[in-house]
Coordinates of C-alpha atoms in Angstrom, one line a residue:
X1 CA 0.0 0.0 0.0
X2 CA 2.9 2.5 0.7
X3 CA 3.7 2.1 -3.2
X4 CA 0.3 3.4 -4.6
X5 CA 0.6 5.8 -1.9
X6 CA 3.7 7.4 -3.4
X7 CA 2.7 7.0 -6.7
X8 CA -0.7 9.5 -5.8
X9 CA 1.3 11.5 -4.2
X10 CA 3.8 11.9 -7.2
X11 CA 0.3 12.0 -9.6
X12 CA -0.3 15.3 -7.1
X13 CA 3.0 17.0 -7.2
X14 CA 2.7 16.7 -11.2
X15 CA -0.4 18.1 -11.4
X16 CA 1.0 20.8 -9.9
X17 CA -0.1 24.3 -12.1
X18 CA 3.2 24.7 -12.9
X19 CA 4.6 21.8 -13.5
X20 CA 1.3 20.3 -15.6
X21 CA 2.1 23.5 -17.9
X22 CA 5.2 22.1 -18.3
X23 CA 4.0 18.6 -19.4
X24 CA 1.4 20.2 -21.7
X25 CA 4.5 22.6 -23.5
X26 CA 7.2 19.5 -23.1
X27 CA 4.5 16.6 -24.5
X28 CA 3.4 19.3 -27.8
X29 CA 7.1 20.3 -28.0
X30 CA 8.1 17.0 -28.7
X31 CA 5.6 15.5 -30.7
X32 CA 7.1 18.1 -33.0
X33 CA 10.5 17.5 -32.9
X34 CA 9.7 13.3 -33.0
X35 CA 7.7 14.3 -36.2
X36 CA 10.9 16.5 -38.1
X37 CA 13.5 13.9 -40.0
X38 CA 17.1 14.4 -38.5
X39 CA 15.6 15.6 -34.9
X40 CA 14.6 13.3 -32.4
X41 CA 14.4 13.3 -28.6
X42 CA 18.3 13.5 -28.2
X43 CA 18.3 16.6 -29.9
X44 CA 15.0 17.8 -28.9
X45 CA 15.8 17.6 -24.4
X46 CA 19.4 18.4 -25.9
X47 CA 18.7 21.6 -27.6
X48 CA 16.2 22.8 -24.7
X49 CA 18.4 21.9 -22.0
X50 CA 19.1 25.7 -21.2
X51 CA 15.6 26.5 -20.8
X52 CA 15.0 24.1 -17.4
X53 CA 17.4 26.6 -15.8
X54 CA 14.5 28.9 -15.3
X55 CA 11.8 26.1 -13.3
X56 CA 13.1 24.1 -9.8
X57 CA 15.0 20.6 -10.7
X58 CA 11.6 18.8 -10.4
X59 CA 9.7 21.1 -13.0
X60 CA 13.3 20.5 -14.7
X61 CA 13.3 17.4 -15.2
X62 CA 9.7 16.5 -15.5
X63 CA 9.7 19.3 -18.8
X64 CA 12.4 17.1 -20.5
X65 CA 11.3 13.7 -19.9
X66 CA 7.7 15.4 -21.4
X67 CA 9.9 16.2 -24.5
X68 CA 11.4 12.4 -24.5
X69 CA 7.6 11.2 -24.2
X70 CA 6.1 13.3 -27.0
X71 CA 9.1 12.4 -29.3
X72 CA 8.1 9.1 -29.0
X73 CA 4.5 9.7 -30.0
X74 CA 6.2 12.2 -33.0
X75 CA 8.6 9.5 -34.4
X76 CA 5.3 7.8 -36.0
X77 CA 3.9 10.9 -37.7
X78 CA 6.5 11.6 -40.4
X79 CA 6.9 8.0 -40.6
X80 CA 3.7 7.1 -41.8
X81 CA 2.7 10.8 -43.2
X82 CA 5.9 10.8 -45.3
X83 CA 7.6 7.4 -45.1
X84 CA 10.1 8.8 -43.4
X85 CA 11.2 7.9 -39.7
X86 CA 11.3 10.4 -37.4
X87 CA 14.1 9.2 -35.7
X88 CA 15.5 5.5 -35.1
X89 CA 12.8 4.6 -32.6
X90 CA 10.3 4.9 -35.6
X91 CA 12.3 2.9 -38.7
X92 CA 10.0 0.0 -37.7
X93 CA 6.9 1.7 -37.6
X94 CA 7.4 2.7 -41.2
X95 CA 7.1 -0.8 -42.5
X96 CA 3.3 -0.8 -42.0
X97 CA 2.5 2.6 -41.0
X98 CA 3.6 4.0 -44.8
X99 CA 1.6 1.2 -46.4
X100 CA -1.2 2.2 -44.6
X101 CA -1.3 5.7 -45.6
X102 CA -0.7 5.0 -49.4
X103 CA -3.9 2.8 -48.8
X104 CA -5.8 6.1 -47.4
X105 CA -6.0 4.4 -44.0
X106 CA -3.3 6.9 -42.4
X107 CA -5.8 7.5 -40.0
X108 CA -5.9 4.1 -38.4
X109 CA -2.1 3.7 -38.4
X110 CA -2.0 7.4 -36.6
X111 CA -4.7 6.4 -34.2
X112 CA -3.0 2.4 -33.5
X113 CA 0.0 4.4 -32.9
X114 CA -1.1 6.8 -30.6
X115 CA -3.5 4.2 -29.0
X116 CA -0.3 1.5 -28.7
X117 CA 1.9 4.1 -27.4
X118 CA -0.5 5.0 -24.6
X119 CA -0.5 1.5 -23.7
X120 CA 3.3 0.7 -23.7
X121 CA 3.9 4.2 -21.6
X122 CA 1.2 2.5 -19.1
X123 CA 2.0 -0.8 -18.6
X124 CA 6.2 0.3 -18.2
X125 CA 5.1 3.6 -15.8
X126 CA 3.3 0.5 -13.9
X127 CA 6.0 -1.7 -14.1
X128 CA 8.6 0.8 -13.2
X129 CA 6.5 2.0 -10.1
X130 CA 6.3 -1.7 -8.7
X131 CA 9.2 -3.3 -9.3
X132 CA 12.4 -1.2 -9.6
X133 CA 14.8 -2.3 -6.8
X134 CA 14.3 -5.8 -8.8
X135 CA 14.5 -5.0 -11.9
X136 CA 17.8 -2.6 -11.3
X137 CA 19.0 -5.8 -10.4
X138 CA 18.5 -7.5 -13.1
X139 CA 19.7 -5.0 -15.3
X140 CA 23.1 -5.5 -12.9
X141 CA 23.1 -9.0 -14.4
X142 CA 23.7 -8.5 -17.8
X143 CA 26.8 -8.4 -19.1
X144 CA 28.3 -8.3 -22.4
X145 CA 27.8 -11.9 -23.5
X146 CA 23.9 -11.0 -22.7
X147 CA 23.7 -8.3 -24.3
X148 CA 25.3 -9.6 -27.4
X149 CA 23.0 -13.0 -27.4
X150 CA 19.9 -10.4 -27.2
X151 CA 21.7 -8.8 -30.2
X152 CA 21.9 -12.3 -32.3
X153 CA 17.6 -12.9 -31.0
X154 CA 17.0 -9.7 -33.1
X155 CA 19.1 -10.1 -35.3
X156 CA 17.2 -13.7 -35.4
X157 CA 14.1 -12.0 -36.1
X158 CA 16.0 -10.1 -39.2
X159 CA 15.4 -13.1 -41.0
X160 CA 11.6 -13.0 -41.3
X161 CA 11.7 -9.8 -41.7
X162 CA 13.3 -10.6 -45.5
X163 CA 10.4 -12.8 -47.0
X164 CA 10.7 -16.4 -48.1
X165 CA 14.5 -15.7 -50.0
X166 CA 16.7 -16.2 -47.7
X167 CA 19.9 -15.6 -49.3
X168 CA 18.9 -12.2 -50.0
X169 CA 18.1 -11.4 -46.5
X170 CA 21.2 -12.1 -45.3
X171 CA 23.1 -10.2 -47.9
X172 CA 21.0 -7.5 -46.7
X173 CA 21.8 -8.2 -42.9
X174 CA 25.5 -8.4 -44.1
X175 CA 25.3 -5.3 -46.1
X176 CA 24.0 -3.4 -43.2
X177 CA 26.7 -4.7 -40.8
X178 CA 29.1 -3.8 -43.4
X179 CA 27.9 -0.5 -43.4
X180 CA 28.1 -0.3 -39.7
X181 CA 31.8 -1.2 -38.9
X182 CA 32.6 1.9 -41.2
X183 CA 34.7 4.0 -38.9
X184 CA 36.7 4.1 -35.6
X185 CA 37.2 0.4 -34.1
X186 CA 36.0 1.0 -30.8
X187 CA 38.1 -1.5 -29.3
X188 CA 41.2 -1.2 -30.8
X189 CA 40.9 2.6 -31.9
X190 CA 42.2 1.9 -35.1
X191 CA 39.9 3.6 -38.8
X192 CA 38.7 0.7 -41.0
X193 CA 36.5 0.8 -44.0
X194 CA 37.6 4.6 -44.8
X195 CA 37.1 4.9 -48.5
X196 CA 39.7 7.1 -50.2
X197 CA 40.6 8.4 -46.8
X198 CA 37.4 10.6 -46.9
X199 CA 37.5 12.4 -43.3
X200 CA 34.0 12.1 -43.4
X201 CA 33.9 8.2 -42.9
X202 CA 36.2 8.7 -40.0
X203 CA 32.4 9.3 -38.2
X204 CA 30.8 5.9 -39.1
X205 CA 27.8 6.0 -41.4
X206 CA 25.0 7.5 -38.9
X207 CA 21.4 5.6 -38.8
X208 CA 19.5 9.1 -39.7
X209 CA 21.9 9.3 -42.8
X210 CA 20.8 5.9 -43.8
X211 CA 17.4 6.1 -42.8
X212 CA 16.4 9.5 -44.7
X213 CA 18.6 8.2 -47.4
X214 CA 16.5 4.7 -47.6
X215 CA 13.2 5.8 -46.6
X216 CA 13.0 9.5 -48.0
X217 CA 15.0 9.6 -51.3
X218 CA 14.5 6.1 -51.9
X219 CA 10.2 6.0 -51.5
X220 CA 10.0 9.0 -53.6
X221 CA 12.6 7.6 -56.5
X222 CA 10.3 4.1 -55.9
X223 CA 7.0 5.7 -55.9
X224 CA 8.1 8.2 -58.8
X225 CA 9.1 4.8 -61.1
X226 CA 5.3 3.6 -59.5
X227 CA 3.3 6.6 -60.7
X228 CA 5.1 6.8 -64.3
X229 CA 4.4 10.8 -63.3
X230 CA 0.4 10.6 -62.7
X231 CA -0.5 13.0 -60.0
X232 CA -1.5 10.7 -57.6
X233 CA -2.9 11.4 -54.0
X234 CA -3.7 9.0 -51.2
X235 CA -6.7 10.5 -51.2
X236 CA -7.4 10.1 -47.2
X237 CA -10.7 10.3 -45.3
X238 CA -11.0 12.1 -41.9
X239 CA -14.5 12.4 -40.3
X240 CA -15.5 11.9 -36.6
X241 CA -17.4 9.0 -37.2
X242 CA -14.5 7.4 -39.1
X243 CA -11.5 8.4 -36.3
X244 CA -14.7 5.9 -34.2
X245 CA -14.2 3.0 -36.6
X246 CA -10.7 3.7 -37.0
X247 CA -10.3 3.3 -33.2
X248 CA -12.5 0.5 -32.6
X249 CA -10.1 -1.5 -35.6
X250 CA -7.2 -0.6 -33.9
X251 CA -8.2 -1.8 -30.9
X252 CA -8.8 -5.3 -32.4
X253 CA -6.3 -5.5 -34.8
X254 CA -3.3 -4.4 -32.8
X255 CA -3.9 -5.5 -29.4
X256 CA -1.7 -8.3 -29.9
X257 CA 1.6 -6.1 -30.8
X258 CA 0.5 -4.2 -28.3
X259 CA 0.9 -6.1 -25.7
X260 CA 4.0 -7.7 -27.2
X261 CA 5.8 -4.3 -27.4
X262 CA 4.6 -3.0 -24.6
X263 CA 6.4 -6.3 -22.2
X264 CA 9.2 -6.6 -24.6
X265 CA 10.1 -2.9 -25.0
X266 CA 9.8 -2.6 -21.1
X267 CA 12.7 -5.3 -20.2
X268 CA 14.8 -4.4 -23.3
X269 CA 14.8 -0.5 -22.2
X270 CA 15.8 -1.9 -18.7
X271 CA 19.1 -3.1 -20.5
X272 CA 21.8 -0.5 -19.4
X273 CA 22.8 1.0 -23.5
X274 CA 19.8 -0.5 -24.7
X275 CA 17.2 1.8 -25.5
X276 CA 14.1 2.7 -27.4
X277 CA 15.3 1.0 -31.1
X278 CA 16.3 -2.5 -30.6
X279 CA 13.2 -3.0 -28.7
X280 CA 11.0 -1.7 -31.2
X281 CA 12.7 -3.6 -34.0
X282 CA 12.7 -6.6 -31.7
X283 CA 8.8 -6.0 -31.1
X284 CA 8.2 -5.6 -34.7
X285 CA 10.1 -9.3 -35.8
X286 CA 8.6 -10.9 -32.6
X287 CA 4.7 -9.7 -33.6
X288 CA 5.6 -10.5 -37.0
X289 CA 6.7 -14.4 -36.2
X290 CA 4.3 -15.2 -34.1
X291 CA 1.3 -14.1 -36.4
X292 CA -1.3 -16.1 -37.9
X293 CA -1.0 -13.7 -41.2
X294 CA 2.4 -13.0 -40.9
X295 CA 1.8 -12.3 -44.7
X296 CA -0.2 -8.9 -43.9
X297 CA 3.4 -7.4 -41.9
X298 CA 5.1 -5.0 -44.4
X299 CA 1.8 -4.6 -46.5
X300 CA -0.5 -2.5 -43.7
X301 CA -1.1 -4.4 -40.6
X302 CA -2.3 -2.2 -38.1
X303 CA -0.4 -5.1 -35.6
X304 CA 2.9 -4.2 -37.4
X305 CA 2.3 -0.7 -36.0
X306 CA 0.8 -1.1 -32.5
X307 CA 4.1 -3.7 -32.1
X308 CA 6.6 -0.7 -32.5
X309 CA 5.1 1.9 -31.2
X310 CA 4.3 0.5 -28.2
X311 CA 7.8 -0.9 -27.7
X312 CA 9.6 2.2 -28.6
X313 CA 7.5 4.0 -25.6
X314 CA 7.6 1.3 -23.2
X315 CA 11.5 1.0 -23.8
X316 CA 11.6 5.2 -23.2
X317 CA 10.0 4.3 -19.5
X318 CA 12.2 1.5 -19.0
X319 CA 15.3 3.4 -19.8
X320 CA 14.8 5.7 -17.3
X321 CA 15.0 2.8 -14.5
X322 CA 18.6 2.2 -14.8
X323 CA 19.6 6.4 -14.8
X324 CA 17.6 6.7 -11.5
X325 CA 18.3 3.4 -9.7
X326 CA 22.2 2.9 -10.9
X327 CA 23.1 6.0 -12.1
X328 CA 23.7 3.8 -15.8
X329 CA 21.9 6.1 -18.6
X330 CA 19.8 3.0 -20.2
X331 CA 19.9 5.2 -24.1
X332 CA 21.6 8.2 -25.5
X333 CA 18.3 10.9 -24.2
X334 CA 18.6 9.8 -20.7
X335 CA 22.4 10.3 -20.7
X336 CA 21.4 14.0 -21.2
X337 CA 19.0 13.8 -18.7
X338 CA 21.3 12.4 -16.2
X339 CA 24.1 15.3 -17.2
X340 CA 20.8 17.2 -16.3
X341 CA 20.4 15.6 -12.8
X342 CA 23.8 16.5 -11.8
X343 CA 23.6 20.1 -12.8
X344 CA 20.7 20.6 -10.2
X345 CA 22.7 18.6 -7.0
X346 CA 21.4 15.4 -7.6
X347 CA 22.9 12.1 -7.0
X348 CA 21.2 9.2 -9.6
X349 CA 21.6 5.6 -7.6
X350 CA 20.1 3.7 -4.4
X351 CA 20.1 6.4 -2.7
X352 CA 18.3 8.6 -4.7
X353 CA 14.6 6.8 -3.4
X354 CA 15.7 7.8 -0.2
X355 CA 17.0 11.3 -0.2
X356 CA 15.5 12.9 -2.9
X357 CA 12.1 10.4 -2.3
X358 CA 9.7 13.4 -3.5
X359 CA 11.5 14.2 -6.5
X360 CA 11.5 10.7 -7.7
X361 CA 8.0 9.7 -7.2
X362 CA 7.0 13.4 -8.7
X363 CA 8.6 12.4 -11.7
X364 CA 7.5 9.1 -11.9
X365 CA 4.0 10.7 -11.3
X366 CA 4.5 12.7 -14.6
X367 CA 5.1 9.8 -16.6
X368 CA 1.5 8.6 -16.3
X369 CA 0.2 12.1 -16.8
X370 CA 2.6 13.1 -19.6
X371 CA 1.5 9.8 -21.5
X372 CA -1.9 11.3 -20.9
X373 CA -1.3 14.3 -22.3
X374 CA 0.7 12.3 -25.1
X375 CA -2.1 10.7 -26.4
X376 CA -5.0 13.4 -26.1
X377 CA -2.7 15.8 -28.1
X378 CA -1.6 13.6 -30.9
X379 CA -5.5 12.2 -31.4
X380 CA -6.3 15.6 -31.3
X381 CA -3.7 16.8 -34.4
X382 CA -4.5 13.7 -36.5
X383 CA -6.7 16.0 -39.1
X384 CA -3.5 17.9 -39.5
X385 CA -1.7 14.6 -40.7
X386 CA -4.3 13.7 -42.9
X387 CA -4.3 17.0 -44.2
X388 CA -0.6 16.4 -45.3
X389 CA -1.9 13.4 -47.2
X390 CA -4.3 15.3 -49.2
X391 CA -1.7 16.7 -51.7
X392 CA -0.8 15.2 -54.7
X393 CA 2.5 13.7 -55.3
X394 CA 3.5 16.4 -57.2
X395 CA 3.9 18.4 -54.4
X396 CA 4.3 16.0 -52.0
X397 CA 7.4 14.5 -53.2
X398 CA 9.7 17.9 -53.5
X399 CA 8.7 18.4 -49.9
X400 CA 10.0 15.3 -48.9
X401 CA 13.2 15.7 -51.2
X402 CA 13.5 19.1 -49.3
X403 CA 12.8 18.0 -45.9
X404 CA 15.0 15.0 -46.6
X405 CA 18.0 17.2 -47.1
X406 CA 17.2 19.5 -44.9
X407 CA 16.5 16.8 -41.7
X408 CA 20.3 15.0 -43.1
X409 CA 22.2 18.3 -43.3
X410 CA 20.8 20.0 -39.4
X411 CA 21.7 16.2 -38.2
X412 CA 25.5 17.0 -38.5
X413 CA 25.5 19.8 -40.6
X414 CA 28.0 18.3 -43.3
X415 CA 28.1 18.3 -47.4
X416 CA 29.4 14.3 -46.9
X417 CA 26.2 13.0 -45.3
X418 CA 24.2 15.1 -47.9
X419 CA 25.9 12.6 -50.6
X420 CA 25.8 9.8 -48.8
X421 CA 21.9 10.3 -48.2
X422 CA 21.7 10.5 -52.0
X423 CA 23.4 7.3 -52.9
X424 CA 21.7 5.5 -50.0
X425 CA 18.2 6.5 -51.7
X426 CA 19.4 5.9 -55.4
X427 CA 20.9 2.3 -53.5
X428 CA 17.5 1.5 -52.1
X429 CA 15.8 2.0 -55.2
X430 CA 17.7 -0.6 -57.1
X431 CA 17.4 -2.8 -54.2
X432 CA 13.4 -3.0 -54.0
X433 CA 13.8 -3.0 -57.9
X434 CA 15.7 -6.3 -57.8
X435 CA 13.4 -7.6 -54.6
X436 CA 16.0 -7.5 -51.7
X437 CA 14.4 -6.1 -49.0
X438 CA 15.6 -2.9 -46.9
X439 CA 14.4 -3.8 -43.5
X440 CA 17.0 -5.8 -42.6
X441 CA 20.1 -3.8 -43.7
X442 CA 18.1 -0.8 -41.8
X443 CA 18.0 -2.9 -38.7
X444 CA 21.5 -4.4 -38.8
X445 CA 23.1 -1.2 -38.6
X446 CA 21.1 0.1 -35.5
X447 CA 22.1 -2.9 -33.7
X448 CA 26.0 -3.4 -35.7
X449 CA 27.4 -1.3 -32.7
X450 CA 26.0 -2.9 -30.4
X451 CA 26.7 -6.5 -31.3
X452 CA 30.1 -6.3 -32.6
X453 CA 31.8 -4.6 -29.4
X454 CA 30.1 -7.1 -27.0
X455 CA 31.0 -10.1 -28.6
X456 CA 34.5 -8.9 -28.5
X457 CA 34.3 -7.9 -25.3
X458 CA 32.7 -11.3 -24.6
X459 CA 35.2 -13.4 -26.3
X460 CA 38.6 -11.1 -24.8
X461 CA 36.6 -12.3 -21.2
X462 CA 36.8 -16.0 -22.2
X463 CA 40.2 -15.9 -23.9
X464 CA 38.5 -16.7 -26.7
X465 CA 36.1 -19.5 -26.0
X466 CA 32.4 -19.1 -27.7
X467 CA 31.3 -20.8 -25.2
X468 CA 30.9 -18.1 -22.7
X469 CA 27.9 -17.4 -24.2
X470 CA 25.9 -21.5 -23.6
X471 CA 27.4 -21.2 -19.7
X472 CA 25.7 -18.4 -18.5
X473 CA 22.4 -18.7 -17.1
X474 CA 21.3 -15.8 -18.7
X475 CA 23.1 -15.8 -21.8
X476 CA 22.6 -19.7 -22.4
X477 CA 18.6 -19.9 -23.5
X478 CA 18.5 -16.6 -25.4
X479 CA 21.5 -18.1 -27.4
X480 CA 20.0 -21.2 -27.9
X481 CA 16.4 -19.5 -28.8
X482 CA 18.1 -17.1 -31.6
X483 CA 19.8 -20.2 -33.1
X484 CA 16.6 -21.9 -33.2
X485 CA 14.9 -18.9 -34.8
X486 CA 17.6 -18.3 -37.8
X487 CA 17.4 -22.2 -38.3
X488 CA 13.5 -22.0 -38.3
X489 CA 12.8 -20.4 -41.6
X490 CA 15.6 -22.7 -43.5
X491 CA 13.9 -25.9 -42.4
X492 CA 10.4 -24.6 -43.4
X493 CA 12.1 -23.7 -46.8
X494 CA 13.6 -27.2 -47.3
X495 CA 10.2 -29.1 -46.4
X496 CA 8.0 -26.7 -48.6
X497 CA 10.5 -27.8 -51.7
X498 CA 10.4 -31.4 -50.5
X499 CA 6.5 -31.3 -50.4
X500 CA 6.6 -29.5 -53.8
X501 CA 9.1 -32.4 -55.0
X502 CA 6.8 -35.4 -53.8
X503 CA 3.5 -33.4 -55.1

């Protein structure tokens, strides 16, 4: 009983006049800056970082984890609006979401993903409240060769992600990890994979690079080759008693991935370095395989949203567990928010519950408001995003060209991600032309750095021997479960042609 006490009494401090203005201006902030290509919550809390100097820490803090939240929601808007993520949180929800809105159903993938991530925020908020003492320690518990088998169980799902041809799914996964491993070592130091000795490779190929690149230039060169030039126009409906029918779909089409992002996004945003995207891509390939029309994923399943979307904000929630319990950022926003927490005097870690016990539960207490908030603001600007949808291709695709360039160049401000965004896009074009699909090239470089340096680290810990990662308790059965997975679709390939041979 003491817990729901705190958590009313946290509900009360964030309800506070002042501090539920901030929500309201951090939730609409960020649903903005989720929605603009190249932004993003990193940049979004980063770039408004100066402002929380004017409020108390817990107004502070409460404002910027309201612009994390309403990022989250954002990421889906340009994503299904222009088939262009948002930010990497979103990649996944583009695979259905843009589908959708060429169909003119963008309002049911807006309103699954507002509806999915109100549900993820919820059931993580809950989650968090309850149980983080426990679940800081099992975040404690994973170590590099856990973290790299939960790597290989996405990278598991990867595979039917790609369709029935193999082969070309892994070259894509290849391709993508390839693409990944341009740059610094971060083991050894040492530049590989610099082409010419360009000084912009020095970098690494950045996911918002690739991602515009794929899924802005790329779309429109597809959907240009499509059209043949015809103005064309998704031609979406908005009316109230349609966002009614579109709601009531949702809700039984995507409950599944909802509920399957929502646990999944939770424990992998627990994960110390985790974060938001490989939970959402995990989400996405976990929904997908365990379908009953697994066929409908990558054409406009409504499931294929809710999975994502729900994950991504779940993951957000979980991430802050391991900041405020361990003082271990669990993704790149809430690194900034902890560099925030230390400004203002306070101490992330065990203690922190203690000390600073109204602070804590005040913010926790703005997490179930600002997903609130979230979700009544972005139902409420739908018409605006079907309004988007209402212009013809014509128009519609030099805005996206513009924006395109526009989101790559304020990302790192340099003429050698402008190029690269340009031969990614004329790349993907050629790609869906010949039938290998994108998704898993996408994916494989999100995760890339995060697989590569923990099997290393993994394998310097065992002097070598793989089989650190079958004698750890933790380690052992999501090893053995990936295998199984990347096997799975191999054997069901071999018995279909043996069927087809004895027919």
């Amino acid at each position: 009983m003491e817990v729901f006490s705190l958590i009313t009494d946290g509900v009360l401090t964030a309800v506070q006049p002042v501090n539920l203005m901030l929500i309201i201006i951090g939730v609409t902030v960020g649903l903005f800056i989720g929605a603009m290509p190249g932004l993003g919550s990193v940049n979004g809390v980063a770039i408004l970082l100066p402002v929380t100097f004017l409020v108390p820490p817990t107004g502070a803090i409460i404002f910027l984890a309201a612009i994390y939240y309403g990022a989250m929601y954002g990421g889906a808007i340009s994503s299904v609006a222009l088939g262009i993520p948002g930010a990497s949180t979103a990649v996944a929800t583009t695979f259905d979401g843009r589908p959708l809105a060429l169909q003119g159903r963008a309002s049911l993938a807006l309103v699954t993903a507002a509806l999915a991530s109100f549900v993820g925020g919820t059931v993580a908020t809950v989650f968090f409240s309850l149980f983080a003492p426990l679940l800081a320690d099992v975040a404690l518990s994973f170590g590099p060769p856990e973290i790299f088998a939960l790597m290989l169980l996405a990278f598991a799902t990867f595979v039917g992600l790609g369709g029935d041809d193999i082969p070309k799914t892994i070259f894509s996964i290849c391709l993508g990890l390839v693409l990944a491993a341009v740059g610094f070592d971060t083991i050894s130091g040492e530049p590989r994979l610099v082409l010419f000795d360009i000084q912009g490779f020095m970098r690494g190929i950045g996911f918002i690079v690739l991602a515009i690149g794929v899924y802005g230039i790329g779309e429109m060169l597809w959907t240009i080759e499509q059209t043949r030039g015809e103005v064309t126009t998704t031609n979406p409906k908005m009316t109230a008693k349609g966002l009614a029918a579109d709601t009531k779909e949702a809700v039984q089409r995507g409950w599944k991935g909802t509920w399957i992002g929502s646990l999944l996004g939770f424990f992998v945003g627990v994960l110390p370095a985790a974060g938001a995207t490989p939970g959402s891509l995990m989400a996405y390939g976990v929904a997908k395989m365990t379908s009953r029309t697994p066929e409908e994923y990558g054409r406009g399943s409504p499931d294929g949203v809710a999975a994502p979307e729900a994950a991504n904000n779940s993951a957000s929630t979980g991430s802050m567990l391991p900041m405020l319990t361990l003082g271990i950022p669990g993704s790149p926003t809430t690194a900034i928010l902890l560099g925030g927490m230390v400004m203002w005097g306070l101490t992330p870690g065990p203690r922190l519950f203690i000390d600073e016990s109204e602070f804590v539960w005040g913010l926790i207490g703005s997490f179930y408001i600002s997903n609130l908030v979230a979700v009544l603001i972005n139902l409420a600007f739908i018409p605006l995003f079907i309004w988007m949808l209402r212009m013809p291709f014509t128009i519609l695709a030099p805005l996206i060209f513009v924006l395109s360039i526009v989101g790559g160049f304020a990302a790192s401000r340099s003429m050698h991600d402008l190029w690269l965004i340009v031969i990614f896009g004329i790349a993907a074009f050629f790609m869906r032309k010949f039938d290998y699909p994108l998704a898993p090239a996408v994916l494989a470089i999100v995760l890339g750095p995060i697989a590569e340096p923990t099997l290393r680290q993994s394998l310097l810990l065992s002097s070598g021997d793989p089989m650190i990662f079958f004698t750890r308790p933790i380690a052992a059965p999501i090893m053995v479960i990936a295998i199984v997975l990347i096997l799975l679709p191999g054997v069901k390939l071999l018995r279909r042609k043996r069927d087809v041979a004895t027919d």
